[in-house]
Short mmCIF file of C-alpha atoms in Angstrom, two decimals:
data_model
loop_
_atom_site.label_atom_id
_atom_site.label_comp_id
_atom_site.label_asym_id
_atom_site.label_seq_id
_atom_site.Cartn_x
_atom_site.Cartn_y
_atom_site.Cartn_z
CA UNK A 779 -30.01 42.92 61.91
CA UNK A 780 -27.92 45.73 63.39
CA UNK A 781 -26.20 48.15 61.01
CA UNK A 782 -22.59 47.33 60.11
CA UNK A 783 -21.97 49.62 57.12
CA UNK A 784 -21.15 53.23 57.76
CA UNK A 785 -23.94 55.72 57.20
CA UNK A 786 -23.73 59.10 55.56
CA UNK A 787 -23.63 61.07 58.79
CA UNK A 788 -23.54 60.07 62.44
CA UNK A 789 -26.88 60.54 64.10
CA UNK A 790 -26.94 62.68 67.17
CA UNK A 791 -27.00 60.53 70.27
CA UNK A 792 -30.71 60.47 70.87
CA UNK A 793 -32.31 58.95 73.92
CA UNK A 794 -36.03 58.33 73.80
CA UNK A 795 -37.79 58.12 77.15
CA UNK A 796 -40.66 55.73 77.74
CA UNK A 797 -42.85 55.18 80.72
CA UNK A 798 -43.03 51.68 82.10
CA UNK A 799 -46.69 50.56 81.95
CA UNK A 800 -46.18 48.50 85.10
CA UNK A 801 -44.38 50.82 87.55
CA UNK A 802 -44.44 54.17 85.75
CA UNK A 803 -40.64 54.43 85.84
CA UNK A 804 -38.81 56.18 83.04
CA UNK A 805 -37.21 53.72 80.63
CA UNK A 806 -34.66 55.12 78.19
CA UNK A 807 -34.27 53.86 74.64
CA UNK A 808 -30.75 54.42 73.27
CA UNK A 809 -31.02 52.30 70.13
CA UNK A 810 -34.54 53.25 69.14
CA UNK A 811 -35.51 51.60 65.89
CA UNK A 812 -33.38 48.52 66.58
CA UNK A 813 -34.57 47.65 70.07
CA UNK A 814 -37.23 44.95 70.35
CA UNK A 815 -37.44 44.31 74.08
CA UNK A 816 -36.59 46.51 77.05
CA UNK A 817 -36.12 45.41 80.65
CA UNK A 818 -37.33 48.03 83.12
CA UNK A 819 -34.54 48.85 85.52
CA UNK A 820 -37.00 49.65 88.33
CA UNK A 821 -39.42 46.73 88.37
CA UNK A 822 -37.83 44.18 86.05
CA UNK A 823 -40.83 44.06 83.69
CA UNK A 824 -40.11 43.26 80.04
CA UNK A 825 -41.54 45.76 77.55
CA UNK A 826 -42.05 45.36 73.80
CA UNK A 827 -41.18 48.44 71.72
CA UNK A 828 -41.36 47.05 68.18
CA UNK A 829 -44.30 49.05 66.85
CA UNK A 830 -43.63 52.35 68.57
CA UNK A 831 -46.01 51.58 71.34
CA UNK A 832 -44.85 50.20 74.68
CA UNK A 833 -46.48 46.90 75.56
CA UNK A 834 -45.99 45.01 78.76
CA UNK A 835 -44.66 41.53 77.93
CA UNK A 836 -43.75 40.23 81.37
CA UNK A 837 -44.83 41.89 84.58
CA UNK A 838 -42.43 41.88 87.51
CA UNK A 839 -42.11 43.64 90.81
CA UNK A 840 -38.55 42.92 91.77
CA UNK A 841 -36.27 45.87 92.28
CA UNK A 842 -33.32 45.63 89.89
CA UNK A 843 -29.84 46.39 91.19
CA UNK A 844 -27.43 48.60 89.35
CA UNK A 845 -25.05 46.73 87.04
CA UNK A 846 -21.29 47.25 87.40
CA UNK A 847 -21.49 49.29 84.21
CA UNK A 848 -24.56 51.55 84.47
CA UNK A 849 -26.57 51.54 81.26
CA UNK A 850 -25.81 54.58 79.16
CA UNK A 851 -22.11 54.43 80.05
CA UNK A 852 -19.83 54.94 77.06
CA UNK A 853 -16.36 53.56 76.68
CA UNK A 854 -13.81 53.06 73.93
CA UNK A 855 -12.66 49.54 73.19
CA UNK A 856 -10.53 48.56 70.20
CA UNK A 857 -10.78 52.11 68.85
CA UNK A 858 -14.58 52.30 68.82
CA UNK A 859 -16.81 54.11 71.28
CA UNK A 860 -19.52 51.80 72.62
CA UNK A 861 -22.54 52.51 74.77
CA UNK A 862 -23.86 49.97 77.23
CA UNK A 863 -27.60 49.65 76.48
CA UNK A 864 -28.56 46.26 77.89
CA UNK A 865 -27.64 44.02 80.78
CA UNK A 866 -28.28 40.31 81.29
CA UNK A 867 -27.40 38.06 84.16
CA UNK A 868 -27.15 34.44 83.13
CA UNK A 869 -26.35 31.29 84.98
CA UNK A 870 -25.53 27.67 84.47
CA UNK A 871 -26.01 25.57 87.57
CA UNK A 872 -24.18 27.58 90.24
CA UNK A 873 -22.00 29.49 87.80
CA UNK A 874 -23.15 33.04 87.07
CA UNK A 875 -21.93 35.74 84.73
CA UNK A 876 -23.01 39.16 83.44
CA UNK A 877 -23.44 40.21 79.85
CA UNK A 878 -23.66 43.80 78.64
CA UNK A 879 -25.03 44.65 75.23
CA UNK A 880 -22.95 47.42 73.62
CA UNK A 881 -24.17 49.56 70.77
CA UNK A 882 -22.55 51.87 68.25
CA UNK A 883 -24.64 53.18 65.35
CA UNK A 884 -21.80 52.52 62.85
CA UNK A 885 -20.62 49.18 64.14
CA UNK A 886 -23.81 47.66 65.52
CA UNK A 887 -23.91 45.45 68.60
CA UNK A 888 -21.20 43.80 70.64
CA UNK A 889 -21.15 41.94 73.93
CA UNK A 890 -19.15 42.61 77.04
CA UNK A 891 -19.06 39.57 79.30
CA UNK A 892 -17.95 39.63 82.92
CA UNK A 893 -17.28 36.23 84.48
CA UNK A 894 -15.70 36.11 87.95
CA UNK A 895 -14.24 39.58 87.42
CA UNK A 896 -12.64 38.79 84.07
CA UNK A 897 -13.83 40.58 80.95
CA UNK A 898 -14.40 39.50 77.36
CA UNK A 899 -15.45 41.46 74.28
CA UNK A 900 -17.85 39.45 72.11
CA UNK A 901 -18.48 39.88 68.41
CA UNK A 902 -21.37 38.02 66.83
CA UNK A 903 -20.25 35.97 63.85
CA UNK A 904 -22.07 36.04 60.53
CA UNK A 905 -20.43 32.74 59.55
CA UNK A 906 -20.16 29.32 61.10
CA UNK A 907 -16.71 28.11 62.21
CA UNK A 908 -15.42 24.98 60.51
CA UNK A 909 -15.85 21.75 62.41
CA UNK A 910 -12.44 20.10 62.68
CA UNK A 911 -12.63 17.19 65.09
CA UNK A 912 -14.83 16.08 67.96
CA UNK A 913 -13.04 18.55 70.20
CA UNK A 914 -12.03 21.43 67.94
CA UNK A 915 -13.31 24.07 65.54
CA UNK A 916 -11.37 26.29 63.13
CA UNK A 917 -11.95 29.97 62.51
CA UNK A 918 -9.71 32.13 60.32
CA UNK A 919 -6.97 29.51 60.44
CA UNK A 920 -6.91 29.21 64.23
CA UNK A 921 -7.98 26.10 66.13
CA UNK A 922 -10.26 26.28 69.15
CA UNK A 923 -10.42 23.47 71.70
CA UNK A 924 -13.64 22.34 73.36
CA UNK A 925 -13.98 23.67 76.90
CA UNK A 926 -17.54 24.07 78.17
CA UNK A 927 -20.97 22.66 77.35
CA UNK A 928 -24.27 23.17 79.14
CA UNK A 929 -27.49 25.10 79.34
CA UNK A 930 -27.56 28.79 80.24
CA UNK A 931 -30.55 30.54 81.74
CA UNK A 932 -31.39 34.26 81.74
CA UNK A 933 -31.87 35.40 85.36
CA UNK A 934 -32.11 39.18 85.01
CA UNK A 935 -32.85 41.59 82.19
CA UNK A 936 -32.32 45.34 82.26
CA UNK A 937 -32.23 47.68 79.26
CA UNK A 938 -32.60 47.19 75.55
CA UNK A 939 -32.17 44.12 73.37
CA UNK A 940 -32.55 43.41 69.68
CA UNK A 941 -34.42 40.16 70.25
CA UNK A 942 -37.34 39.09 72.40
CA UNK A 943 -35.48 38.35 75.56
CA UNK A 944 -37.18 36.99 78.66
CA UNK A 945 -36.20 35.96 82.15
CA UNK A 946 -36.01 32.17 82.31
CA UNK A 947 -35.06 31.86 78.65
CA UNK A 948 -32.63 28.98 78.16
CA UNK A 949 -30.16 28.13 75.44
CA UNK A 950 -27.72 25.30 74.98
CA UNK A 951 -24.18 26.56 75.07
CA UNK A 952 -20.85 25.28 73.88
CA UNK A 953 -17.48 26.98 74.16
CA UNK A 954 -14.18 26.36 72.40
CA UNK A 955 -11.04 28.26 73.34
CA UNK A 956 -7.55 29.25 72.33
CA UNK A 957 -5.32 31.67 74.28
CA UNK A 958 -7.04 35.06 74.29
CA UNK A 959 -10.19 33.96 72.43
CA UNK A 960 -13.32 31.92 73.00
CA UNK A 961 -15.81 30.71 70.41
CA UNK A 962 -19.26 30.48 71.94
CA UNK A 963 -22.20 28.73 70.37
CA UNK A 964 -25.76 29.25 71.58
CA UNK A 965 -28.47 26.99 70.33
CA UNK A 966 -32.19 27.42 70.89
CA UNK A 967 -35.13 25.73 69.23
CA UNK A 968 -35.22 28.64 66.74
CA UNK A 969 -31.60 29.39 65.87
CA UNK A 970 -27.93 28.76 66.36
CA UNK A 971 -25.59 31.72 66.85
CA UNK A 972 -21.83 32.00 67.20
CA UNK A 973 -19.87 34.67 69.06
CA UNK A 974 -16.13 35.25 69.17
CA UNK A 975 -15.13 36.51 72.63
CA UNK A 976 -11.81 38.25 73.05
CA UNK A 977 -10.27 38.42 76.51
CA UNK A 978 -9.87 42.02 77.72
CA UNK A 979 -7.30 42.87 80.40
CA UNK A 980 -8.66 44.37 83.58
CA UNK A 981 -6.71 47.62 83.17
CA UNK A 982 -8.27 48.16 79.71
CA UNK A 983 -11.77 47.84 81.17
CA UNK A 984 -10.92 50.18 84.03
CA UNK A 985 -9.71 52.76 81.55
CA UNK A 986 -12.58 52.28 79.07
CA UNK A 987 -15.64 51.94 81.31
CA UNK A 988 -14.35 52.94 84.74
CA UNK A 989 -15.16 49.58 86.31
CA UNK A 990 -13.61 48.70 89.65
CA UNK A 991 -10.41 46.66 89.23
CA UNK A 992 -11.15 43.01 89.91
CA UNK A 993 -7.56 42.03 90.62
CA UNK A 994 -6.40 38.51 90.02
CA UNK A 995 -8.95 36.16 88.46
CA UNK A 996 -8.27 32.67 89.78
CA UNK A 997 -8.75 30.11 88.42
CA UNK A 998 -8.17 31.93 85.12
CA UNK A 999 -10.90 32.37 82.54
CA UNK A 1000 -11.04 29.56 79.97
CA UNK A 1001 -9.51 31.73 77.26
CA UNK A 1002 -7.33 33.94 79.47
CA UNK A 1003 -3.81 33.88 78.06
CA UNK A 1004 -1.06 32.88 80.46
CA UNK A 1005 0.82 35.99 81.59
CA UNK A 1006 4.01 33.95 81.20
CA UNK A 1007 3.24 32.07 77.99
CA UNK A 1008 4.16 34.82 75.55
CA UNK A 1009 7.27 35.75 77.52
CA UNK A 1010 8.71 32.24 77.59
CA UNK A 1011 9.72 32.46 73.92
CA UNK A 1012 11.42 35.82 74.35
CA UNK A 1013 12.93 34.65 77.64
CA UNK A 1014 14.32 31.54 75.94
CA UNK A 1015 15.97 33.77 73.33
CA UNK A 1016 17.50 36.10 75.95
CA UNK A 1017 18.59 33.21 78.19
CA UNK A 1018 19.90 31.28 75.18
CA UNK A 1019 22.04 34.24 74.09
CA UNK A 1020 23.38 34.62 77.64
CA UNK A 1021 24.18 30.88 77.85
CA UNK A 1022 25.89 31.02 74.45
CA UNK A 1023 28.04 33.91 75.73
CA UNK A 1024 28.87 31.89 78.84
CA UNK A 1025 29.89 28.93 76.72
CA UNK A 1026 32.01 31.08 74.42
CA UNK A 1027 33.73 32.75 77.39
CA UNK A 1028 34.36 29.34 78.94
CA UNK A 1029 35.99 28.07 75.75
CA UNK A 1030 38.22 31.16 75.54
CA UNK A 1031 39.08 31.40 79.25
CA UNK A 1032 39.01 27.73 80.23
CA UNK A 1033 41.83 25.24 80.67
CA UNK A 1034 44.77 24.69 83.01
CA UNK A 1035 48.42 25.19 82.17
CA UNK A 1036 50.58 22.67 84.03
CA UNK A 1037 54.03 24.11 84.64
CA UNK A 1038 55.65 22.19 87.55
CA UNK A 1039 55.87 18.55 88.54
CA UNK A 1040 57.75 16.66 91.23
CA UNK A 1041 57.79 13.08 92.56
CA UNK A 1042 57.82 12.75 96.36
CA UNK A 1043 58.79 9.42 98.03
CA UNK A 1044 56.34 8.03 100.61
CA UNK A 1045 57.87 6.71 103.84
CA UNK A 1046 56.98 3.03 104.24
CA UNK A 1047 56.73 3.40 108.03
CA UNK A 1048 53.77 5.78 107.64
CA UNK A 1049 55.32 8.87 109.25
CA UNK A 1050 54.36 12.41 108.37
CA UNK A 1051 56.54 13.97 105.69
CA UNK A 1052 57.16 17.37 104.26
CA UNK A 1053 58.42 18.61 100.90
CA UNK A 1054 58.76 21.97 99.18
CA UNK A 1055 58.26 22.53 95.48
CA UNK A 1056 59.46 25.83 94.10
CA UNK A 1057 60.01 28.44 93.16
CA UNK A 1058 56.73 28.68 91.30
CA UNK A 1059 56.32 31.85 89.28
CA UNK A 1060 52.73 33.01 88.82
CA UNK A 1061 52.48 35.70 86.18
CA UNK A 1062 48.76 36.42 85.99
CA UNK A 1063 47.33 39.28 88.03
CA UNK A 1064 45.13 36.73 89.82
CA UNK A 1065 44.74 33.06 89.08
CA UNK A 1066 43.47 29.73 90.19
CA UNK A 1067 46.27 27.37 91.22
CA UNK A 1068 45.54 23.71 90.59
CA UNK A 1069 47.45 21.02 92.51
CA UNK A 1070 47.06 17.46 91.31
CA UNK A 1071 48.65 14.60 93.25
CA UNK A 1072 48.78 11.12 91.83
CA UNK A 1073 49.75 8.05 93.83
CA UNK A 1074 50.41 5.44 91.10
CA UNK A 1075 50.58 2.32 93.28
CA UNK A 1076 47.92 3.26 95.82
CA UNK A 1077 45.75 0.29 96.75
CA UNK A 1078 43.66 -0.21 99.90
CA UNK A 1079 45.12 2.85 101.54
CA UNK A 1080 45.10 6.58 101.49
CA UNK A 1081 47.42 9.55 101.47
CA UNK A 1082 46.62 12.70 103.44
CA UNK A 1083 47.73 15.85 101.69
CA UNK A 1084 48.00 19.39 102.96
CA UNK A 1085 49.22 22.13 100.66
CA UNK A 1086 50.55 25.54 101.62
CA UNK A 1087 51.33 27.91 98.79
CA UNK A 1088 53.65 30.49 100.36
CA UNK A 1089 54.42 33.85 98.79
CA UNK A 1090 58.19 34.22 98.99
CA UNK A 1091 57.98 37.99 99.33
CA UNK A 1092 55.12 38.44 101.81
CA UNK A 1093 55.00 34.94 103.37
CA UNK A 1094 51.26 35.04 102.73
CA UNK A 1095 49.86 31.52 102.78
CA UNK A 1096 47.22 30.03 100.51
CA UNK A 1097 46.18 26.66 101.88
CA UNK A 1098 44.21 23.63 100.74
CA UNK A 1099 43.81 20.00 101.76
CA UNK A 1100 43.08 16.82 99.92
CA UNK A 1101 43.37 13.06 100.06
CA UNK A 1102 43.96 10.29 97.57
CA UNK A 1103 42.32 7.05 98.60
CA UNK A 1104 41.52 3.86 96.82
CA UNK A 1105 40.16 0.55 97.96
CA UNK A 1106 39.28 -2.71 96.31
CA UNK A 1107 37.92 -6.04 97.43
CA UNK A 1108 35.40 -8.74 96.77
CA UNK A 1109 32.05 -9.31 98.38
CA UNK A 1110 28.87 -11.23 97.61
CA UNK A 1111 28.23 -8.91 94.64
CA UNK A 1112 31.68 -9.61 93.23
CA UNK A 1113 34.81 -7.48 92.97
CA UNK A 1114 34.53 -3.79 93.79
CA UNK A 1115 36.76 -0.73 93.77
CA UNK A 1116 36.24 2.63 95.39
CA UNK A 1117 38.02 5.97 95.40
CA UNK A 1118 40.76 7.35 93.20
CA UNK A 1119 44.54 7.40 93.06
CA UNK A 1120 44.37 11.12 92.23
CA UNK A 1121 43.66 14.14 94.40
CA UNK A 1122 42.87 17.38 92.61
CA UNK A 1123 42.46 20.61 94.57
CA UNK A 1124 42.21 24.24 93.55
CA UNK A 1125 43.37 27.34 95.37
CA UNK A 1126 41.41 30.47 94.49
CA UNK A 1127 42.46 34.06 93.73
CA UNK A 1128 46.21 33.75 94.07
CA UNK A 1129 47.96 37.00 93.08
CA UNK A 1130 51.06 37.20 90.88
CA UNK A 1131 54.41 36.43 92.51
CA UNK A 1132 56.97 33.76 93.30
CA UNK A 1133 55.73 30.98 95.55
CA UNK A 1134 56.79 27.79 97.25
CA UNK A 1135 54.37 24.91 97.50
CA UNK A 1136 54.85 23.13 100.83
CA UNK A 1137 53.32 19.65 100.80
CA UNK A 1138 52.64 17.85 104.10
CA UNK A 1139 51.72 14.27 103.42
CA UNK A 1140 51.39 10.91 105.09
CA UNK A 1141 50.87 7.49 103.53
CA UNK A 1142 48.45 5.07 105.19
CA UNK A 1143 47.30 1.55 104.53
CA UNK A 1144 44.10 -0.08 105.58
CA UNK A 1145 44.41 -1.75 109.02
CA UNK A 1146 47.87 -2.56 110.22
CA UNK A 1147 46.67 -5.14 112.75
CA UNK A 1148 44.84 -8.09 111.34
CA UNK A 1149 45.34 -6.52 107.98
CA UNK A 1150 44.39 -8.17 104.73
CA UNK A 1151 47.82 -7.13 103.55
CA UNK A 1152 50.31 -8.35 106.17
CA UNK A 1153 53.10 -7.62 103.74
CA UNK A 1154 52.46 -3.87 103.93
CA UNK A 1155 50.26 -3.59 100.85
CA UNK A 1156 50.94 -0.65 98.55
CA UNK A 1157 53.49 0.78 101.02
CA UNK A 1158 55.73 -2.28 100.66
CA UNK A 1159 59.31 -0.98 100.16
CA UNK A 1160 59.66 -2.98 96.95
CA UNK A 1161 56.80 -0.90 95.54
CA UNK A 1162 58.85 2.31 96.02
CA UNK A 1163 55.66 4.22 96.89
CA UNK A 1164 55.63 7.83 95.76
CA UNK A 1165 53.39 10.78 95.04
CA UNK A 1166 53.62 12.79 91.83
CA UNK A 1167 52.59 16.40 92.49
CA UNK A 1168 51.74 18.63 89.52
CA UNK A 1169 51.03 22.34 89.70
CA UNK A 1170 49.07 24.30 87.12
CA UNK A 1171 47.28 27.63 86.72
CA UNK A 1172 44.14 28.86 85.08
CA UNK A 1173 41.35 31.33 85.72
CA UNK A 1174 38.04 29.64 84.97
CA UNK A 1175 36.24 27.46 87.49
CA UNK A 1176 33.84 24.90 86.07
CA UNK A 1177 31.70 25.36 89.17
CA UNK A 1178 31.39 29.08 88.34
CA UNK A 1179 30.19 28.18 84.85
CA UNK A 1180 27.61 25.79 86.27
CA UNK A 1181 26.43 28.33 88.85
CA UNK A 1182 26.19 31.14 86.28
CA UNK A 1183 24.26 28.91 83.85
CA UNK A 1184 21.91 27.95 86.67
CA UNK A 1185 21.32 31.59 87.67
CA UNK A 1186 20.76 32.65 84.06
CA UNK A 1187 18.22 29.87 83.54
CA UNK A 1188 16.50 30.32 86.91
CA UNK A 1189 14.07 33.18 86.02
CA UNK A 1190 13.04 31.37 82.84
CA UNK A 1191 12.47 28.13 84.75
CA UNK A 1192 10.39 30.03 87.32
CA UNK A 1193 8.38 31.54 84.44
CA UNK A 1194 7.86 28.07 82.98
CA UNK A 1195 6.66 26.69 86.33
CA UNK A 1196 4.23 29.61 86.76
CA UNK A 1197 3.00 29.14 83.19
CA UNK A 1198 2.38 25.43 83.73
CA UNK A 1199 0.61 26.17 87.01
CA UNK A 1200 -1.58 28.75 85.26
CA UNK A 1201 -2.41 26.37 82.41
CA UNK A 1202 -3.22 23.56 84.81
CA UNK A 1203 -5.62 25.81 86.76
CA UNK A 1204 -7.18 27.10 83.54
CA UNK A 1205 -7.68 23.69 81.98
CA UNK A 1206 -8.92 22.32 85.29
CA UNK A 1207 -12.11 24.36 84.79
CA UNK A 1208 -12.96 22.61 81.56
CA UNK A 1209 -15.94 20.27 81.32
CA UNK A 1210 -13.76 18.09 79.11
CA UNK A 1211 -10.69 17.92 81.31
CA UNK A 1212 -9.59 14.27 81.56
CA UNK A 1213 -10.35 13.02 85.04
CA UNK A 1214 -7.65 11.10 86.91
CA UNK A 1215 -8.32 7.39 86.67
CA UNK A 1216 -9.86 5.88 89.76
CA UNK A 1217 -8.46 2.82 91.46
CA UNK A 1218 -9.76 -0.53 90.41
CA UNK A 1219 -11.88 -2.43 92.90
CA UNK A 1220 -10.84 -5.85 91.76
CA UNK B 691 11.21 45.12 74.66
CA UNK B 692 8.69 44.59 77.44
CA UNK B 693 9.61 45.20 81.06
CA UNK B 694 9.87 41.52 81.96
CA UNK B 695 12.25 40.79 79.08
CA UNK B 696 14.27 43.91 79.90
CA UNK B 697 14.67 42.84 83.52
CA UNK B 698 15.63 39.32 82.47
CA UNK B 699 18.21 40.69 80.02
CA UNK B 700 19.54 42.92 82.81
CA UNK B 701 19.72 39.93 85.18
CA UNK B 702 21.57 37.86 82.56
CA UNK B 703 24.04 40.65 81.90
CA UNK B 704 24.61 40.95 85.65
CA UNK B 705 25.31 37.22 85.95
CA UNK B 706 27.67 37.36 82.97
CA UNK B 707 29.45 40.31 84.59
CA UNK B 708 29.84 38.47 87.90
CA UNK B 709 31.05 35.38 86.04
CA UNK B 710 33.66 37.44 84.20
CA UNK B 711 34.75 39.20 87.40
CA UNK B 712 35.10 35.88 89.26
CA UNK B 713 37.00 34.38 86.35
CA UNK B 714 39.38 37.33 86.08
CA UNK B 715 40.20 36.91 89.79
CA UNK B 716 40.39 33.13 89.55
CA UNK B 717 37.82 32.98 92.33
CA UNK B 718 35.03 30.54 93.06
CA UNK B 719 32.76 29.95 96.06
CA UNK B 720 33.48 26.26 95.55
CA UNK B 721 37.29 26.48 95.57
CA UNK B 722 39.08 23.90 97.73
CA UNK B 723 41.48 26.43 99.20
CA UNK B 724 42.34 30.08 99.41
CA UNK B 725 44.17 32.70 101.40
CA UNK B 726 44.40 31.89 105.11
CA UNK B 727 43.83 34.40 107.90
CA UNK B 728 47.40 33.96 109.08
CA UNK B 729 49.83 36.31 107.38
CA UNK B 730 52.90 34.11 107.48
CA UNK B 731 53.87 30.50 107.08
CA UNK B 732 55.83 28.52 109.64
CA UNK B 733 56.75 24.88 109.52
CA UNK B 734 54.42 22.29 110.94
CA UNK B 735 51.47 22.98 108.71
CA UNK B 736 49.78 25.66 106.73
CA UNK B 737 49.01 28.99 108.24
CA UNK B 738 51.28 28.31 111.16
CA UNK B 739 48.83 25.78 112.56
CA UNK B 740 49.07 22.03 112.81
CA UNK B 741 48.52 20.03 109.68
CA UNK B 742 45.15 18.31 109.55
CA UNK B 743 45.10 14.71 108.37
CA UNK B 744 42.06 12.94 107.22
CA UNK B 745 41.11 9.35 107.78
CA UNK B 746 39.83 6.88 105.21
CA UNK B 747 36.35 7.12 103.76
CA UNK B 748 35.99 3.65 102.33
CA UNK B 749 32.87 1.60 102.88
#
């Protein structure tokens, strides 16, 4: 078993050189005393070094390429300096990955796994995780969900290993994940071992071992944490505070103060009319002016309304248009009504001053020829049709509140969508991902 | 605070600022009316032009 406890003094980094009995190449031993098998980097032969002598275990003649991390490279991960002493390439069906055996005389062995450009730091466990359910294990209070299962085969061996490794060696594998971590179980006919793999960001590996940046790994690794997942909580807090501020401001600044009202008679002959309401004194530096017109007896007709708010001093005009229309009837679905007897319009950014509100209006009824209301309908003189115009001021627009809330929430919603997309792609790689149900043939 | 949260907080503050500015001016992009191009009012409609009347919109 590799050493875990600290020793009295760090040994000098010693490298023992051996000669490969097959090709004569120089094979370096960096963990002499612990190493059992060595893969020759020149010919691929496996050598046994257990008893001090070098014995050829498996003869090979295939030239071995250089791993992404050359053996002998040192790098600091999680505050410990590690040296890469062994390299394995493994595969499962068409899926391949690289494993580097790291060694530190005080901390023993660790694994560095590179799958599709993404890196993981593996620590062998001296205890067995607790079986929870069919699909989950627990370790140190955290749950891991089942992700992969299969059989892995060793395809290439270079460097030193603490067990009798061989090309073609197979183990049954199982993986369980949670964000950032993967529990891996390897089972052979001799033993069962567990490893906890921690996802390592690309930039950390570039800094530690000088590997080439892999860029975006897509689909993500099974245990790769969503780059948006952790931020969503903080984003919700920031966005929530901003929305609370918006709501508080709306309560303080909202509302309309109605300060003028006038009833205008509607001509029963349907001609265009004109009326002036004023003077209207606006005291705020800038304000929203609200004009609400109500036609109490309106039925199956409409009233066109044009407003001109005229500054008495500058004759500057602020204009708006509206219409009150209401209809009712009966059809095969029963009685129906449509429209409203009110027309509510707002005029934006009106400066302080004295104003006149000029109202151009015209009453109309539905179809004068062949009408359903030959008596004139709502514009019948006995109805005394009229419009009640009310004028008010305020500053807050409800539409502004809605727009601001939408814009505040937008980045968080985008983050949520990206997170869900990431998680869908990540989980889509699982061997245990529920498949969409197929259509029935019957 | 990480960069992403900082930028989001900055964005939110910017939106709040714009909301306050729009509210203090009583302005909205969705307002029904506002200042016309014409500088003076004359009878016959707003802005010196002819009043526009709208027809019914019932079904």
